[in-house]
Tab-separated table of N, CA and C in Angstrom:
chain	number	residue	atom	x	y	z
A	13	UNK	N	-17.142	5.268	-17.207
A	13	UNK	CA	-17.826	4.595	-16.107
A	13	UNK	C	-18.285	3.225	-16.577
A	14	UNK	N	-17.751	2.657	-15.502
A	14	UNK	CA	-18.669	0.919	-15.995
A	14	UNK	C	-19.887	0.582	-15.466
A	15	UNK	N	-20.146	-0.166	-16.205
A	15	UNK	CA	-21.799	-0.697	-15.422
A	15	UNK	C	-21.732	-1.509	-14.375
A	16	UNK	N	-22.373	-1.060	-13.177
A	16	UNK	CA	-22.370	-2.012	-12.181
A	16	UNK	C	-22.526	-3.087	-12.337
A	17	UNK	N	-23.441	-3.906	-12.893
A	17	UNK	CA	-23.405	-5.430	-12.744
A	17	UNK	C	-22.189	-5.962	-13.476
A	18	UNK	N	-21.363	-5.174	-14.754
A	18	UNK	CA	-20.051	-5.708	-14.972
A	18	UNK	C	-19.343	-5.965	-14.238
A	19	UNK	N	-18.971	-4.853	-13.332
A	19	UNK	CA	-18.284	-5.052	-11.808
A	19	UNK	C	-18.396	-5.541	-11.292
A	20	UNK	N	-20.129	-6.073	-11.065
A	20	UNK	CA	-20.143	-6.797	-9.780
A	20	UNK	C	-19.664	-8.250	-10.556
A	21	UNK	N	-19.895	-8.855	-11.877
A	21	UNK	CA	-19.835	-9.850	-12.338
A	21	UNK	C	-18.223	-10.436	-11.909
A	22	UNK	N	-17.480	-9.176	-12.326
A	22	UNK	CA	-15.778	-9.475	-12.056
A	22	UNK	C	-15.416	-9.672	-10.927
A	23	UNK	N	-16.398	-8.610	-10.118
A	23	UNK	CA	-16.130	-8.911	-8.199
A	23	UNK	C	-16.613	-10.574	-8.248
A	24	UNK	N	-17.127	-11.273	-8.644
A	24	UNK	CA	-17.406	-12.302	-8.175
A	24	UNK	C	-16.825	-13.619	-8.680
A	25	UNK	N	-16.388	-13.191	-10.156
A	25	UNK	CA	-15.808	-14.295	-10.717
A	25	UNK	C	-14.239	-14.083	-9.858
A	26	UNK	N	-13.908	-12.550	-9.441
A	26	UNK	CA	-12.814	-12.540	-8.706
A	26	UNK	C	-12.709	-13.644	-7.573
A	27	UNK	N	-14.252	-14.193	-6.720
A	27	UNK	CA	-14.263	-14.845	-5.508
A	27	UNK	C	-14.156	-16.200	-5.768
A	28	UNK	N	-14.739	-16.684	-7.026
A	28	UNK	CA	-15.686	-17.991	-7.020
A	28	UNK	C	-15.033	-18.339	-8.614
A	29	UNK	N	-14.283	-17.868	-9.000
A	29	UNK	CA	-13.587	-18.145	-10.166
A	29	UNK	C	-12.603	-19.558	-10.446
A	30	UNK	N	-12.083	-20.087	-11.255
A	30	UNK	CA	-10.851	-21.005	-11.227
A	30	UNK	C	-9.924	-19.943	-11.842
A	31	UNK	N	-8.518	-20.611	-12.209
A	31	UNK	CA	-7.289	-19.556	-11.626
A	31	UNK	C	-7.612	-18.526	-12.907
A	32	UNK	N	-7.320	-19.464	-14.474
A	32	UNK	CA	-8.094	-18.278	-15.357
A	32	UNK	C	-9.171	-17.432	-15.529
A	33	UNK	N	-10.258	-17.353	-14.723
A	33	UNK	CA	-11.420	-16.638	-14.787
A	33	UNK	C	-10.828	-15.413	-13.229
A	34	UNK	N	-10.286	-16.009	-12.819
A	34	UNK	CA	-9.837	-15.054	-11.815
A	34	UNK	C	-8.864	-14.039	-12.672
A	35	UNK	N	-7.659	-14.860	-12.835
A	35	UNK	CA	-6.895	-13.824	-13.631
A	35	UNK	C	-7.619	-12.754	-14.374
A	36	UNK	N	-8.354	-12.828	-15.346
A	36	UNK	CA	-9.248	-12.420	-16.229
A	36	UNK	C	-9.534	-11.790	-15.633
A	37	UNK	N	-10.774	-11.752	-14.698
A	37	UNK	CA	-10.912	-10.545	-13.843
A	37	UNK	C	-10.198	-9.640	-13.149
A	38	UNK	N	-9.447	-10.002	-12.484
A	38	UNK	CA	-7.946	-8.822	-12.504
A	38	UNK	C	-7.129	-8.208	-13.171
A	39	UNK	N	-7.658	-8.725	-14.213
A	39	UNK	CA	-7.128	-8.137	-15.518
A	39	UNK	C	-8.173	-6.640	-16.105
A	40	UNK	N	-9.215	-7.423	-15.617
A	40	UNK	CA	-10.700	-6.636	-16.497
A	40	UNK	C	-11.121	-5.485	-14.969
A	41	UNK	N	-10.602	-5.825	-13.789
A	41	UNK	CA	-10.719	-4.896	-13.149
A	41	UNK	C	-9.631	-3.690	-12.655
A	42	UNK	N	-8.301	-3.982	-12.992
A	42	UNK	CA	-7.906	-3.331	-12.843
A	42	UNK	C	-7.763	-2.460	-13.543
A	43	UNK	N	-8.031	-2.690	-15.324
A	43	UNK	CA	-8.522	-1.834	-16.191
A	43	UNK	C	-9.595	-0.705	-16.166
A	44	UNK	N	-10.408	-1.178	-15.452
A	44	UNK	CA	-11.743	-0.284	-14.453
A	44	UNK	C	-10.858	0.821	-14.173
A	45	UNK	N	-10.021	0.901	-13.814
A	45	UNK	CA	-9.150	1.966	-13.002
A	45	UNK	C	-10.220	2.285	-11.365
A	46	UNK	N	-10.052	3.750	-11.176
A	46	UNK	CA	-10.552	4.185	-9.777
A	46	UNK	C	-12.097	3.350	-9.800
A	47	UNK	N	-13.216	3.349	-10.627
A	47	UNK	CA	-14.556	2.884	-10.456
A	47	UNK	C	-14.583	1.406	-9.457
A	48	UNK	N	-13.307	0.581	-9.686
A	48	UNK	CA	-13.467	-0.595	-8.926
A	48	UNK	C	-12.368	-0.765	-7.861
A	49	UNK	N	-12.391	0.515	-7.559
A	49	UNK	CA	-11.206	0.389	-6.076
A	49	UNK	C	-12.032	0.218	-4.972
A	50	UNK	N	-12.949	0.817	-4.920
A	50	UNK	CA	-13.802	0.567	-3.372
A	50	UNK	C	-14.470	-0.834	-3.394
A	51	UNK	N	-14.907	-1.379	-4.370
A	51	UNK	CA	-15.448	-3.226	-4.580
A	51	UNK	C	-14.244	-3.812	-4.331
A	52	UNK	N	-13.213	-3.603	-4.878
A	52	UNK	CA	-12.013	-4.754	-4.689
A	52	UNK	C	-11.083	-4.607	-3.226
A	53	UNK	N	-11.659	-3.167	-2.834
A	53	UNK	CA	-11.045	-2.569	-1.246
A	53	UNK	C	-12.210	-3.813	-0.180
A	54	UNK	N	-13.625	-3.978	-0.821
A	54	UNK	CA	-14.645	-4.439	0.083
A	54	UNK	C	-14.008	-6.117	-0.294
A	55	UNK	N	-14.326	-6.453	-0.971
A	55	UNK	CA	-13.760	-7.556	-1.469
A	55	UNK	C	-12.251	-8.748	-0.751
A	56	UNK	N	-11.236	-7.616	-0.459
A	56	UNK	CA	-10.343	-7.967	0.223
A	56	UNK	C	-10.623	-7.761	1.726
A	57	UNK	N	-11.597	-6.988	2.341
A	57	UNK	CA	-12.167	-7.109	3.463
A	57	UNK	C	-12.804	-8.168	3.897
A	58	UNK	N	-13.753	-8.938	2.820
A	58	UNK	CA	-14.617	-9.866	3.424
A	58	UNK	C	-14.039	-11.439	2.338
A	59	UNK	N	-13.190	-11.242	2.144
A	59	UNK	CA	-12.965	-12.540	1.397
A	59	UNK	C	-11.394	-13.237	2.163
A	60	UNK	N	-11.435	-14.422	1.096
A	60	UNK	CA	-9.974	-15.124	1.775
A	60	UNK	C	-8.880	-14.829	1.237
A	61	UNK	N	-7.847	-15.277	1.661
A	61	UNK	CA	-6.309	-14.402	1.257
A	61	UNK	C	-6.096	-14.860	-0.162
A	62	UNK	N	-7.111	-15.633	-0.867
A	62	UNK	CA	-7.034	-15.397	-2.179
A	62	UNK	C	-7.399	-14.825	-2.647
A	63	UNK	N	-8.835	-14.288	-2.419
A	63	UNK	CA	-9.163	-13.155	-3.256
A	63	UNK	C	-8.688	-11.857	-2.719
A	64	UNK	N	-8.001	-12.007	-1.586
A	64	UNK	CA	-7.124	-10.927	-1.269
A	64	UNK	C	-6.000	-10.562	-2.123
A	65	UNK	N	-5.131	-11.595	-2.873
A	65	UNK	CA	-4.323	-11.512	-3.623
A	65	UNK	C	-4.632	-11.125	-4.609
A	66	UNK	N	-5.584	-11.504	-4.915
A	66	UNK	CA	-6.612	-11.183	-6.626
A	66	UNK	C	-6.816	-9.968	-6.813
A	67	UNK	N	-7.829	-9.372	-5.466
A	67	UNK	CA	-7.891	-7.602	-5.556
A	67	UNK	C	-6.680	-7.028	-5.377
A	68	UNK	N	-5.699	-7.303	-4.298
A	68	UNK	CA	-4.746	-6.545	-4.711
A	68	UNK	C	-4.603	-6.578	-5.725
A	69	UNK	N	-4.120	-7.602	-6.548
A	69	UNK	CA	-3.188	-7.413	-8.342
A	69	UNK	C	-3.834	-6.298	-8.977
A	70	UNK	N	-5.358	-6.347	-8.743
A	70	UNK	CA	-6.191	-5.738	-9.597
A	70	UNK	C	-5.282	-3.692	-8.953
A	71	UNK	N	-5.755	-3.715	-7.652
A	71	UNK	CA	-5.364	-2.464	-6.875
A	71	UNK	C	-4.012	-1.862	-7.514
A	72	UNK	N	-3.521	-3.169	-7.577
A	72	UNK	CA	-1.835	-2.294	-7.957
A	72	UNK	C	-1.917	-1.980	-9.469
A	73	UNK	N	-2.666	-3.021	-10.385
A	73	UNK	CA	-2.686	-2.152	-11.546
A	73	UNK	C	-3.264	-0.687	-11.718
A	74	UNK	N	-4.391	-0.512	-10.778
A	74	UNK	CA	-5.203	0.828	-10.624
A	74	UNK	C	-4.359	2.191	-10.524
A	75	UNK	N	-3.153	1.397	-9.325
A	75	UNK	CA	-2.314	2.359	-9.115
A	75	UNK	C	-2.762	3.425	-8.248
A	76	UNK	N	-2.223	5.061	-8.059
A	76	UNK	CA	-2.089	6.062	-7.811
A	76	UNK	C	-3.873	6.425	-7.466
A	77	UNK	N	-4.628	6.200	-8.074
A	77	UNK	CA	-6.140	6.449	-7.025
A	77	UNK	C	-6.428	5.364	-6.735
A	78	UNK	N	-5.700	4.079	-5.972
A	78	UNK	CA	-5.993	2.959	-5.534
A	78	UNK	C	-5.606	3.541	-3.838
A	79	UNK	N	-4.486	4.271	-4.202
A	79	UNK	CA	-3.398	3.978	-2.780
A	79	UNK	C	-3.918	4.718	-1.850
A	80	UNK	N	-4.646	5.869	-1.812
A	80	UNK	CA	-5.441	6.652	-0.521
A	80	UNK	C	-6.480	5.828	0.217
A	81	UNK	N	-7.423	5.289	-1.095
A	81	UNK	CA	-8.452	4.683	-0.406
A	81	UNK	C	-8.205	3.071	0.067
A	82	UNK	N	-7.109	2.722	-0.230
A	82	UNK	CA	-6.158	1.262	0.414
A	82	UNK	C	-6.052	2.057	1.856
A	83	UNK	N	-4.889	2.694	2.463
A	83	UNK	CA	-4.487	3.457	3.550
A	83	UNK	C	-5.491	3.401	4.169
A	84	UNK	N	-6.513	4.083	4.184
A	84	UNK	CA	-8.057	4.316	4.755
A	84	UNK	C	-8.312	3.494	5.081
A	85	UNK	N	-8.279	2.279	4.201
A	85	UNK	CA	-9.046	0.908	4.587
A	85	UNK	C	-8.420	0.181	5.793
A	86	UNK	N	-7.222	0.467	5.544
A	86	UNK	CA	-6.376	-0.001	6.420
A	86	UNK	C	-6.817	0.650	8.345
A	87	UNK	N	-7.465	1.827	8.198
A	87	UNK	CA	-7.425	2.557	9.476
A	87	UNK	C	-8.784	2.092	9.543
A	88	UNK	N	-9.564	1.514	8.764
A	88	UNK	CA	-10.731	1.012	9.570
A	88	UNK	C	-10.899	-1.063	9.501
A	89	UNK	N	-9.576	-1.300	9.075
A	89	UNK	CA	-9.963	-2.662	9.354
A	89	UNK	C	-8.978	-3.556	10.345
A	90	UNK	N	-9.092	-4.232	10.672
A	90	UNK	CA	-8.123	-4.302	12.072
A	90	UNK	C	-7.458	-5.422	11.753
A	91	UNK	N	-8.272	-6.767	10.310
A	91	UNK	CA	-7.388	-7.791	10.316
A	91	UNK	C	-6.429	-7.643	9.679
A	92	UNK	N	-5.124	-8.618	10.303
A	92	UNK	CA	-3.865	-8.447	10.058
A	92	UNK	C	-3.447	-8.789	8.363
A	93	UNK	N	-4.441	-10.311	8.015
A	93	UNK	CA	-3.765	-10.453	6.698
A	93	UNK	C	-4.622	-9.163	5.984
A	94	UNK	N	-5.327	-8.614	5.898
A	94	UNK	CA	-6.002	-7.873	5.265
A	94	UNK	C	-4.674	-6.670	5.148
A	95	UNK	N	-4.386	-6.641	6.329
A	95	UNK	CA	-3.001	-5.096	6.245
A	95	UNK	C	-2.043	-5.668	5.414
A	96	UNK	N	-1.701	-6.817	5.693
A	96	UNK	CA	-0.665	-7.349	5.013
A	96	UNK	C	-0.884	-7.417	3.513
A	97	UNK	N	-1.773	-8.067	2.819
A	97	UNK	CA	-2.476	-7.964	1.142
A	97	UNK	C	-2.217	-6.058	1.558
A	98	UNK	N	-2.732	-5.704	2.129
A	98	UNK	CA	-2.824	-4.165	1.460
A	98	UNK	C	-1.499	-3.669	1.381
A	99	UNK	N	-0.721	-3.936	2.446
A	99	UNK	CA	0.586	-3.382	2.571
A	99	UNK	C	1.687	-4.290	1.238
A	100	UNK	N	1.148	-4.975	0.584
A	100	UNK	CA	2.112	-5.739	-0.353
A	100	UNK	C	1.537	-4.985	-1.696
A	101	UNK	N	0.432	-4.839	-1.648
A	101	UNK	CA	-0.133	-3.819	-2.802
A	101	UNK	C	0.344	-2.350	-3.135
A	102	UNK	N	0.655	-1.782	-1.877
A	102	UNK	CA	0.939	-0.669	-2.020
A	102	UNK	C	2.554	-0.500	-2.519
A	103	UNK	N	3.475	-1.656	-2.034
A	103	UNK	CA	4.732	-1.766	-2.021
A	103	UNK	C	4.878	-1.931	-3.763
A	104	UNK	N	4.059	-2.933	-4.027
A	104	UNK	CA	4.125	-2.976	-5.571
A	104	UNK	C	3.746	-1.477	-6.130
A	105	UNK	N	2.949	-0.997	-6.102
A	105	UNK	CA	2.353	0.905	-6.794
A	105	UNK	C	3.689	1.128	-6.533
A	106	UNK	N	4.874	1.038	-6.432
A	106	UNK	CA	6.040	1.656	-6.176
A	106	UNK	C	5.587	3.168	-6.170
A	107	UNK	N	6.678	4.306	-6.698
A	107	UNK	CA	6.405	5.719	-6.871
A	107	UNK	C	4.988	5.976	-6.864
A	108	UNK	N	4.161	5.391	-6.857
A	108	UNK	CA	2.713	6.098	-6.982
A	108	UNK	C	2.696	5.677	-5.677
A	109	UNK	N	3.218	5.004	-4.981
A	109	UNK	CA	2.121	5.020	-3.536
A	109	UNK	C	3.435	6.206	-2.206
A	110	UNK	N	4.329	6.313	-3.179
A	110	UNK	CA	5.251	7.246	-1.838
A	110	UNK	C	4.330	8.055	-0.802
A	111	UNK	N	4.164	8.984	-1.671
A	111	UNK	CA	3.711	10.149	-1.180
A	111	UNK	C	2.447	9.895	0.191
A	112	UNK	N	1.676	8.954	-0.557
A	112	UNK	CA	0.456	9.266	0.621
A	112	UNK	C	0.678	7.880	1.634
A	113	UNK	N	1.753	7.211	1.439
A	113	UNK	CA	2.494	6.597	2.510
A	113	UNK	C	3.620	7.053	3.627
A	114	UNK	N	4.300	8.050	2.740
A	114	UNK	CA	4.769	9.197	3.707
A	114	UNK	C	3.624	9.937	4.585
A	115	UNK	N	2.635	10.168	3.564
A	115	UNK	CA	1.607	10.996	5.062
A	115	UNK	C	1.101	10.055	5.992
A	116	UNK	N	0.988	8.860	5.548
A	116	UNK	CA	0.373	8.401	6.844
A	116	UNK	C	1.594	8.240	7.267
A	117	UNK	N	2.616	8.307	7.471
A	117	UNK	CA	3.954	7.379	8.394
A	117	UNK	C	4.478	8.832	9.091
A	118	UNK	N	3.527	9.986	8.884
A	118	UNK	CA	3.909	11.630	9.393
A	118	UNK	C	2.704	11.569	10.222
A	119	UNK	N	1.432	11.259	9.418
A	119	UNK	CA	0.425	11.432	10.228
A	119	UNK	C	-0.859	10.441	10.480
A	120	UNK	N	-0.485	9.715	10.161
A	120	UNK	CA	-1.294	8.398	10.436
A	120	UNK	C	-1.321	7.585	11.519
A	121	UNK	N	-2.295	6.770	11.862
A	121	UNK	CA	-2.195	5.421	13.595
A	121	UNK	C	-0.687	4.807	13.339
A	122	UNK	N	-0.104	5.043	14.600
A	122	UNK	CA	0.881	4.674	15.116
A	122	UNK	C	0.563	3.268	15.049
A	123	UNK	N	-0.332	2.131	14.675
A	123	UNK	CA	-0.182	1.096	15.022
A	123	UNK	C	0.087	0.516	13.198
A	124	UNK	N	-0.095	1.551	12.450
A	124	UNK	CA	-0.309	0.886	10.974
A	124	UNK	C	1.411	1.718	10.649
A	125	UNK	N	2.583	2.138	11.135
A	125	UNK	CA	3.886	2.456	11.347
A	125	UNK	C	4.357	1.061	10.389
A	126	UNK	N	3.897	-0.051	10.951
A	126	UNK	CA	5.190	-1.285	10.231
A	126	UNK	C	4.870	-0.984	9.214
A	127	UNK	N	3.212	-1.407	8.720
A	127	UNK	CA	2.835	-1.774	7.835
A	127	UNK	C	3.225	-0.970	6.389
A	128	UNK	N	3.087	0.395	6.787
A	128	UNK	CA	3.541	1.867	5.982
A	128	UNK	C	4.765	1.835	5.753
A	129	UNK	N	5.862	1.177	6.834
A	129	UNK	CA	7.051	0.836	7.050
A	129	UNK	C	7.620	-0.428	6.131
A	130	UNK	N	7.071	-1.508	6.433
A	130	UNK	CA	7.410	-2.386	4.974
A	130	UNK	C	7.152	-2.087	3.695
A	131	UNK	N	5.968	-1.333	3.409
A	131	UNK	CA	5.815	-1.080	1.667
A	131	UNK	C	7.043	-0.181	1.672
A	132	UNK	N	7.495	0.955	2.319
A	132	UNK	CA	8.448	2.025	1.817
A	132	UNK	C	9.722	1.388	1.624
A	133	UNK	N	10.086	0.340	2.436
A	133	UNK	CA	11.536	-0.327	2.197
A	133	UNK	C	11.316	-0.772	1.364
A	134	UNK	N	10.215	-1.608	0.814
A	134	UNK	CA	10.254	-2.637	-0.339
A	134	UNK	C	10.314	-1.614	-1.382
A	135	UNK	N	9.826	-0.544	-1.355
A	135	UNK	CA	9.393	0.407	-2.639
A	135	UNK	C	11.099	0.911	-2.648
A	136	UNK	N	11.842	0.952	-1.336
A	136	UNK	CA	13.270	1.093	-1.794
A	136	UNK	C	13.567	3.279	-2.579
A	137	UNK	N	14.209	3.072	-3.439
A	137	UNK	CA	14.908	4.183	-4.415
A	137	UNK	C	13.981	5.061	-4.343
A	138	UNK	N	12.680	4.862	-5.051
A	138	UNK	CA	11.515	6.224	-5.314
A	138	UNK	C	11.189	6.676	-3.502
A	139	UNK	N	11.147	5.737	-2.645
A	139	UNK	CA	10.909	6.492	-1.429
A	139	UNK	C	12.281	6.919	-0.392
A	140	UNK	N	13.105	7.373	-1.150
A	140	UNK	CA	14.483	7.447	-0.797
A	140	UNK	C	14.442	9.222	0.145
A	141	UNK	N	14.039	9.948	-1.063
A	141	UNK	CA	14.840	11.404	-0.902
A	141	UNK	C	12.905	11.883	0.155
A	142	UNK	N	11.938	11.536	-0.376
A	142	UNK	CA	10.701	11.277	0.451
A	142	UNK	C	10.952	11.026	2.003
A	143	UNK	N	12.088	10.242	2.688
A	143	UNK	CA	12.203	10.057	3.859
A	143	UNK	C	13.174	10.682	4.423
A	144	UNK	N	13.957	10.939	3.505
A	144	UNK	CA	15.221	11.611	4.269
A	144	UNK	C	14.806	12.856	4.611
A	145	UNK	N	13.736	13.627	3.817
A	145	UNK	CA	12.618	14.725	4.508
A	145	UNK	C	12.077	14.950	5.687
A	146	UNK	N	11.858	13.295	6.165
A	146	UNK	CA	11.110	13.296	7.260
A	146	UNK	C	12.363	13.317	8.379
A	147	UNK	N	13.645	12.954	8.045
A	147	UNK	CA	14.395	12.779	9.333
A	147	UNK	C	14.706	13.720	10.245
A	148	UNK	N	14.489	14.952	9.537
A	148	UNK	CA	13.939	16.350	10.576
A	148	UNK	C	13.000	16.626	11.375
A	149	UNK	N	11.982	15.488	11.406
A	149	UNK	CA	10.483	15.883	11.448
A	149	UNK	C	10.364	16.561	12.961
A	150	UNK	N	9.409	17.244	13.269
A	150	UNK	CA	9.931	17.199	14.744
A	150	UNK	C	9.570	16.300	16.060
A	151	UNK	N	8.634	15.097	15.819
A	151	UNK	CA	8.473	14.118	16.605
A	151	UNK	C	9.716	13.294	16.270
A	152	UNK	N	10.209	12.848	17.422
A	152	UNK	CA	11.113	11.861	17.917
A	152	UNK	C	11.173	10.410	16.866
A	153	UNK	N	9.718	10.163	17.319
A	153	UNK	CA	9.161	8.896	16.568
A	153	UNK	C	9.186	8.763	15.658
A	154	UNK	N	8.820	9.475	14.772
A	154	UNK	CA	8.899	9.946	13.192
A	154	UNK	C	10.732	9.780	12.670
A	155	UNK	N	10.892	10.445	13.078
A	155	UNK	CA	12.248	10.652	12.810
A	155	UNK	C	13.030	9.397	12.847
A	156	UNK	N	12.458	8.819	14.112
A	156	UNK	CA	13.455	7.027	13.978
A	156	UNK	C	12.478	6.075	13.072
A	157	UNK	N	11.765	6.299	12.702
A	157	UNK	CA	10.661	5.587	12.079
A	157	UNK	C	11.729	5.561	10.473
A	158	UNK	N	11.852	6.973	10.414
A	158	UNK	CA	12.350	7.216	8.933
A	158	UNK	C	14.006	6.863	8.915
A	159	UNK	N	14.508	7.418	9.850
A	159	UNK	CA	16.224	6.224	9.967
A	159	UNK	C	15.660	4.968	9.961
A	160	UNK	N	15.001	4.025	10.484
A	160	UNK	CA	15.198	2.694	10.451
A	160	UNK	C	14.769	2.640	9.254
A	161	UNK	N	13.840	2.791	8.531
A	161	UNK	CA	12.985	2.332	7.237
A	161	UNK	C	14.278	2.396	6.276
A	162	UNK	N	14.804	3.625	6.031
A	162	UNK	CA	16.498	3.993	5.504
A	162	UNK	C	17.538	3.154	5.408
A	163	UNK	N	17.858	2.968	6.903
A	163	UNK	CA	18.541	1.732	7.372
A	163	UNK	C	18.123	0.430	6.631
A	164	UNK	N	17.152	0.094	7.043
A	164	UNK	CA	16.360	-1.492	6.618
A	164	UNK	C	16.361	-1.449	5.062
A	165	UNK	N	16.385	-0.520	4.232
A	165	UNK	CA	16.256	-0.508	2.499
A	165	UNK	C	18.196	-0.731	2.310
A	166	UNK	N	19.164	-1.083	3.356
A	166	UNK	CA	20.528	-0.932	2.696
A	166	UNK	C	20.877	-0.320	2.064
A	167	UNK	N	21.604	-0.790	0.817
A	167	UNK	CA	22.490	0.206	0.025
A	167	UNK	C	21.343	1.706	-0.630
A	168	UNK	N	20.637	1.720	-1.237
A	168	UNK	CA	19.498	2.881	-1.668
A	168	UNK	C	19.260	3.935	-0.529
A	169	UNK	N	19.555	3.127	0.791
A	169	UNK	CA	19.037	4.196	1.714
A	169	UNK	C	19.831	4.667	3.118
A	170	UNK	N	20.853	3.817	2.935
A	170	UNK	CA	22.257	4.362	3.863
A	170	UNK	C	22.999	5.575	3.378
A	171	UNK	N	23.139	5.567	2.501
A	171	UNK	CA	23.919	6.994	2.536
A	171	UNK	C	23.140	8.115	2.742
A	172	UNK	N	22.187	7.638	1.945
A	172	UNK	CA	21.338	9.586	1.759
A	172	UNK	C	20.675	9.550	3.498
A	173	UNK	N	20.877	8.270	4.196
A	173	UNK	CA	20.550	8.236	6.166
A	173	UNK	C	21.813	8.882	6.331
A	174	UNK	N	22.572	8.707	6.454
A	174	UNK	CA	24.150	9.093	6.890
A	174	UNK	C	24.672	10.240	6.289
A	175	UNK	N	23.804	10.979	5.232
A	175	UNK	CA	24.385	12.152	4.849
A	175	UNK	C	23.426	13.240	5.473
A	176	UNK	N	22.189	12.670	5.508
A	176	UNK	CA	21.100	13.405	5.989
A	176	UNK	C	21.541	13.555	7.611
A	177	UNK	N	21.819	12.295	8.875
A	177	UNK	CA	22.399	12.902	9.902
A	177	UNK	C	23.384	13.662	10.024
A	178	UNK	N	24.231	13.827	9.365
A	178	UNK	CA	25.242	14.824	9.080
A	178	UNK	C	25.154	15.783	9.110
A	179	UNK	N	24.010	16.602	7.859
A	179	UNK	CA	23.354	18.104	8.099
A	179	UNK	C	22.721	18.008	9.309
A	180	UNK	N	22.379	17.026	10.013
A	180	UNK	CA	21.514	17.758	11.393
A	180	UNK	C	22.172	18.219	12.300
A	181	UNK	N	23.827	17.648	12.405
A	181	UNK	CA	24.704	18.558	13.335
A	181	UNK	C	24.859	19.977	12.884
């Protein structure tokens, strides 16, 4: 566990930093691991698309207990670049963020679909055999959600789309 005012020190040199004292802190927070996911989640809420960029870097180093409470954030914040920093964060967690990007894109707001939808194409290969799961699903929506995402990743994700409609006849 770190000491709060360390955190908060990094949360701030994260805001008010020049480019090396920023770096530094994304460096020193993403090392934090999970303790500084919810500051750098608040952080990219109330700051500018630079320190949006900043916490992400930090988020994606965190990785795998970054990516639930990113998602979340996402269902309670409505601005767009904010989805967007989050949705480029998660795309980077490659394999660590599949899974609980598949659940929201099964069971998550229909309005955060792209957003869940661009990290999985960008994430490409690791969210490959993850979607071709879903192309059974039994909502309609779901199901084209997960062909197009397939589709849109090209070569990684056309065949195992086109082999997967195949078994559904």
């Amino acid at each position: 566990m770190y000491d709060e005012k360390i955190l908060e020190r990094a949360i701030g040199a994260l805001k008010t930093g020049d480019l090396q004292t920023r770096r530094a802190a994304t460096d020193a927070l993403g090392s934090m691991g999970e303790t500084a996911t919810m500051p750098l989640i608040r952080a990219m809420q109330e700051g500018d698309n630079d320190v949006r960029w900043y916490a992400a870097r930090a988020l994606v180093r965190i990785g795998r207990p970054a990516a639930e409470p990113l998602i979340r954030a996402m269902h309670e914040e409505t601005n767009k670049d904010f989805r967007r920093y989050a949705m480029a964060a998660l795309a980077e967690m490659k394999d660590e963020a599949v899974e609980p990007l598949i659940r929201e894109l099964v069971d998550g707001q229909e309005e955060l679909r792209p957003y869940i939808a661009m990290a999985l194409c960008t994430i490409g290969e690791p969210a490959v055999k993850p979607l071709t799961g879903v192309i059974n699903h039994p909502d309609p929506k779901i199901q084209t959600c997960a062909a197009l995402i397939l589709w849109k990743m090209g070569e990684p994700g056309a065949k195992p789309l086109t082999d997967a409609l195949k078994e559904e006849r």
